[in-house]
mmCIF file of C-alpha atoms in Angstrom:
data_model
loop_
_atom_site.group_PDB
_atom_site.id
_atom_site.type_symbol
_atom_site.label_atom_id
_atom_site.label_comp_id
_atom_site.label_asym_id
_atom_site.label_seq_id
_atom_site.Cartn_x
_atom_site.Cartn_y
_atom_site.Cartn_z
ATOM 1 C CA UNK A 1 -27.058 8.129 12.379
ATOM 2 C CA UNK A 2 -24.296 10.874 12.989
ATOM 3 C CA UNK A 3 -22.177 8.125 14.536
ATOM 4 C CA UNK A 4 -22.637 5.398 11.797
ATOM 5 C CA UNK A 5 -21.058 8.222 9.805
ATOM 6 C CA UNK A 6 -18.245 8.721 11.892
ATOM 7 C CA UNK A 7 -18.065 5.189 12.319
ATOM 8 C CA UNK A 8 -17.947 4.892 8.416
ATOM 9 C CA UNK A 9 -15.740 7.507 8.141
ATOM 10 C CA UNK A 10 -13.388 6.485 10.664
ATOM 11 C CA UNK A 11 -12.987 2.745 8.854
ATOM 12 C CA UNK A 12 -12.101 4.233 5.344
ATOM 13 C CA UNK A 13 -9.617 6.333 7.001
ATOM 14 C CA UNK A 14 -8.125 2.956 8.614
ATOM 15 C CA UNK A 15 -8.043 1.237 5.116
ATOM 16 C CA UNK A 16 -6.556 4.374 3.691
ATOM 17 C CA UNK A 17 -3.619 3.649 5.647
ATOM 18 C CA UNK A 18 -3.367 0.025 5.119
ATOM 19 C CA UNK A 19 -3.606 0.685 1.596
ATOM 20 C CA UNK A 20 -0.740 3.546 1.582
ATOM 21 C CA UNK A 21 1.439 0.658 3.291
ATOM 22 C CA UNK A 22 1.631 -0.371 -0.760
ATOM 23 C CA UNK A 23 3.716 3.230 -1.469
ATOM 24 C CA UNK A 24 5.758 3.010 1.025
ATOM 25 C CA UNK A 25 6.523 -0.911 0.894
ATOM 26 C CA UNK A 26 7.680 -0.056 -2.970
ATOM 27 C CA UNK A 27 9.362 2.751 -1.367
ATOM 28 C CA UNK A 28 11.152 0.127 1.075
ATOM 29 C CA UNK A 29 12.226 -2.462 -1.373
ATOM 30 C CA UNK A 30 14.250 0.359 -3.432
ATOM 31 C CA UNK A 31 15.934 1.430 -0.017
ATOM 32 C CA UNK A 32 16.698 -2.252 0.981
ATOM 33 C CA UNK A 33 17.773 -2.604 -2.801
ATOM 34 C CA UNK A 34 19.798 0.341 -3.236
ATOM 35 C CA UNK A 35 21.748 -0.869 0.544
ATOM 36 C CA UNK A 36 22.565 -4.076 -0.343
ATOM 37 C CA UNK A 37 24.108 -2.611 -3.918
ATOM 38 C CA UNK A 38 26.354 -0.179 -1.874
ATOM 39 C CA UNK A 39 27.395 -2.634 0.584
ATOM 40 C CA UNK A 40 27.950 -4.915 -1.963
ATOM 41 C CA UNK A 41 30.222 -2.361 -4.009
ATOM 42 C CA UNK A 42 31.875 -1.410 -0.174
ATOM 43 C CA UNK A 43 33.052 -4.788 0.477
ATOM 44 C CA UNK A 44 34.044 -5.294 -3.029
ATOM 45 C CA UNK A 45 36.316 -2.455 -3.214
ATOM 46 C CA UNK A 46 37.698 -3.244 0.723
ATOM 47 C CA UNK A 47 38.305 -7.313 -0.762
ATOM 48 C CA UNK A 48 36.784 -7.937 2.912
ATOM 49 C CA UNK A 49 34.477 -9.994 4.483
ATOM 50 C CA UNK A 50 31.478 -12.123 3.747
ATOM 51 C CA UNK A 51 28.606 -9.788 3.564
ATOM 52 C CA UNK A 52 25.660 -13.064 3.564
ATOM 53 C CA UNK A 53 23.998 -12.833 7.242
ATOM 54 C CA UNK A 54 23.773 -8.564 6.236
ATOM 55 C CA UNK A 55 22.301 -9.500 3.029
ATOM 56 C CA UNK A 56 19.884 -12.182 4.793
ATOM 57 C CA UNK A 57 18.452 -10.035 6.918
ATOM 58 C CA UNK A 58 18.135 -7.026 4.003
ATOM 59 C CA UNK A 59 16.727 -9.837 1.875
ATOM 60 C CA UNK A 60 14.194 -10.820 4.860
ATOM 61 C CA UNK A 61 12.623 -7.046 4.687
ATOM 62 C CA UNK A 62 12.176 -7.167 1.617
ATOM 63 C CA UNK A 63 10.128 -9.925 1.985
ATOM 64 C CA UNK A 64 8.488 -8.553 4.369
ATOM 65 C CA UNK A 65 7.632 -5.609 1.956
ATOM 66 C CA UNK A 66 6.836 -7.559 -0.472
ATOM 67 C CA UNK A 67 4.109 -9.785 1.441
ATOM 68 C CA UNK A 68 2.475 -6.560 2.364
ATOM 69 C CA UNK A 69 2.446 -5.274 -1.564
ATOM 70 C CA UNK A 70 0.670 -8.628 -2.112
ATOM 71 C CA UNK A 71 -1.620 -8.528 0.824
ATOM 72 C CA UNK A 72 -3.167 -4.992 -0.632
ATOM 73 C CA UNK A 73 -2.856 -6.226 -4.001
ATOM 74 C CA UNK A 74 -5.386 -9.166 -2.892
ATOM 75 C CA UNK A 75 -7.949 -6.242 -0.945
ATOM 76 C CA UNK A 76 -7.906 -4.268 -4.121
ATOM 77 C CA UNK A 77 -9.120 -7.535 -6.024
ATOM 78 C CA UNK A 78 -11.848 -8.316 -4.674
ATOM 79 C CA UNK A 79 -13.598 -5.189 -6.074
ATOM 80 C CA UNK A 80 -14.878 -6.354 -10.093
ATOM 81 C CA UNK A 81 -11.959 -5.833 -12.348
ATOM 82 C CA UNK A 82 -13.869 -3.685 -15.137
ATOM 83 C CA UNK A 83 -14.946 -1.198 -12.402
ATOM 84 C CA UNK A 84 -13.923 2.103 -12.531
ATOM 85 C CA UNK A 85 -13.848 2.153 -8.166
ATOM 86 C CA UNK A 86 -10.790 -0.562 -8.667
ATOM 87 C CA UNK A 87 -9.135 1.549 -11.733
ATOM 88 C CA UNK A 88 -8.964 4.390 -9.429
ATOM 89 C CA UNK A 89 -8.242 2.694 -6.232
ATOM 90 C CA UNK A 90 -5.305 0.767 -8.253
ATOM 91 C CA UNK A 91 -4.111 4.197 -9.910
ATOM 92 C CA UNK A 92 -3.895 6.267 -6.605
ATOM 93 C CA UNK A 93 -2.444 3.419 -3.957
ATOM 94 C CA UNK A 94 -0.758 0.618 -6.798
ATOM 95 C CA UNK A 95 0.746 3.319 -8.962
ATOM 96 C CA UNK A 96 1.052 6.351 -6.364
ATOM 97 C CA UNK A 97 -0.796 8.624 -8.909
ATOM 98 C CA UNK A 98 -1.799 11.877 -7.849
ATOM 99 C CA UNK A 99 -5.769 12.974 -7.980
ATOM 100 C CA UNK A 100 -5.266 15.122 -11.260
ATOM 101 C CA UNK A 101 -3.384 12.525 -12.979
ATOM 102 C CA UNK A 102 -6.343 10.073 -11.779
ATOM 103 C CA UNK A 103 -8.702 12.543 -13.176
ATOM 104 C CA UNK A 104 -7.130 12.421 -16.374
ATOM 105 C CA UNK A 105 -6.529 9.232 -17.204
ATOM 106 C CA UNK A 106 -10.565 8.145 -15.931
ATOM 107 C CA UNK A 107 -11.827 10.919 -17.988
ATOM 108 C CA UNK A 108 -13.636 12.375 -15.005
ATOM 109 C CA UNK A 109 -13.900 15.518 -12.965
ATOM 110 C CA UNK A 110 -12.671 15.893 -8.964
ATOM 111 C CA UNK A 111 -15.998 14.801 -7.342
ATOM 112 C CA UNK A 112 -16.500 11.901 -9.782
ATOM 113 C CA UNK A 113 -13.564 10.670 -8.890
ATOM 114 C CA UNK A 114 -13.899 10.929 -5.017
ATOM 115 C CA UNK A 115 -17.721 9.035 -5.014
ATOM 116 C CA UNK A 116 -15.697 6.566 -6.783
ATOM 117 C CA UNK A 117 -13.331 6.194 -4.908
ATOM 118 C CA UNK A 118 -15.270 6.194 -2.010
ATOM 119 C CA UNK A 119 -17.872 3.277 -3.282
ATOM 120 C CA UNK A 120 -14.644 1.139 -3.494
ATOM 121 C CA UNK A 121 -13.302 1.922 -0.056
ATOM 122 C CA UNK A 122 -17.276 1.087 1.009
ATOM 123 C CA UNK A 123 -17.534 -2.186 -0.805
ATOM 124 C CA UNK A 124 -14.375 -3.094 0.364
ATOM 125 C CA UNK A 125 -15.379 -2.347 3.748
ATOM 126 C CA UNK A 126 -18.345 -4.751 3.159
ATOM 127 C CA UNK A 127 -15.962 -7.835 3.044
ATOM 128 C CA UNK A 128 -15.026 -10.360 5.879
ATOM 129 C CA UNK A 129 -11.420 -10.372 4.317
ATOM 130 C CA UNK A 130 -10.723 -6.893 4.195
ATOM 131 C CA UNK A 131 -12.005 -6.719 8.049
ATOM 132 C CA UNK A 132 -10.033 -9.659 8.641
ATOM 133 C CA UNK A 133 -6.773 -7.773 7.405
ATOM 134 C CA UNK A 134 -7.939 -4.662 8.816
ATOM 135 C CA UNK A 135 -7.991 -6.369 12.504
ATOM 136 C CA UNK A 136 -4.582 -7.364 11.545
ATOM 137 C CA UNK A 137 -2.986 -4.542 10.660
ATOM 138 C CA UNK A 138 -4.749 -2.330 13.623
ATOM 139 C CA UNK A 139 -2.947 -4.929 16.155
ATOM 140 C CA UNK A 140 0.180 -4.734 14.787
ATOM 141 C CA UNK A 141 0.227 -0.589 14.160
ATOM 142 C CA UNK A 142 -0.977 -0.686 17.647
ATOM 143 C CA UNK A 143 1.328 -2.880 18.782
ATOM 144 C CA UNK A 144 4.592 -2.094 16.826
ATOM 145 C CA UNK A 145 3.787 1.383 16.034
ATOM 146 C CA UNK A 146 5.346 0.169 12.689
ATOM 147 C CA UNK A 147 5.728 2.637 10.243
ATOM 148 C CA UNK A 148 4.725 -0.197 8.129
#
């Protein structure tokens, strides 16, 4: 029993962390955004150079960004779209919201909101996709040690 809960425990925390890759992917694409606007405005003002395979490869990571906003976007859809598990899930790791602006906008205390939140990470845990992407993403941390 005591290691079905670690072993329960230990998943969520996993999914946690593929579901944070949404913040910082967001947080990416502004980076990669931001660069290619400077280098842009660089080369502009130095009348120099062709700045295309620089902006390919910028362009390619945020591609790369952006596939992994939609791959968490399709996890956090499988829960019912009414519910308030998804409303939560989709406020803290879709809209980076912090747990008392969560609270506030479900109308519900601290603990409400962690069950919650926790019945989502659960039920998500329950589906073949979400294990599926989970097996992904633990070969590739593991592999890459990707901050991704």
């Amino acid at each position: 029993m005591a290691m079905e809960i670690k072993n329960r425990e230990d998943e969520r925390t996993v999914l946690k962390q593929y579901l944070t890759r949404y913040y910082r992917s967001k947080k990416r694409q502004a980076i990669l955004a931001e660069r290619l606007r400077q280098l842009r405005r660089d080369l502009h003002r130095q009348s120099a150079g062709d700045v295309s395979e620089v902006e390919a490869r910028i362009q390619k990571q945020a591609r790369k960004a952006e596939r992994i906003i939609l791959e968490i976007m399709d996890v956090i859809e499988l829960l019912p779209e009414e519910s308030t598990e998804r409303m939560i899930l989709e406020l803290r790791h879709i809209d980076c919201k912090s747990w008392n602006e969560i609270q506030r906008t479900v109308h519900l205390t601290r603990t409400p909101c962690y069950d919650h939140y926790n019945r989502a990470l659960d039920t998500l845990l329950e589906a073949e996709e979400v294990h599926a992407a989970l097996a992904k993403f633990r070969a590739f941390s593991s592999g890459k040690n990707s901050g991704f």
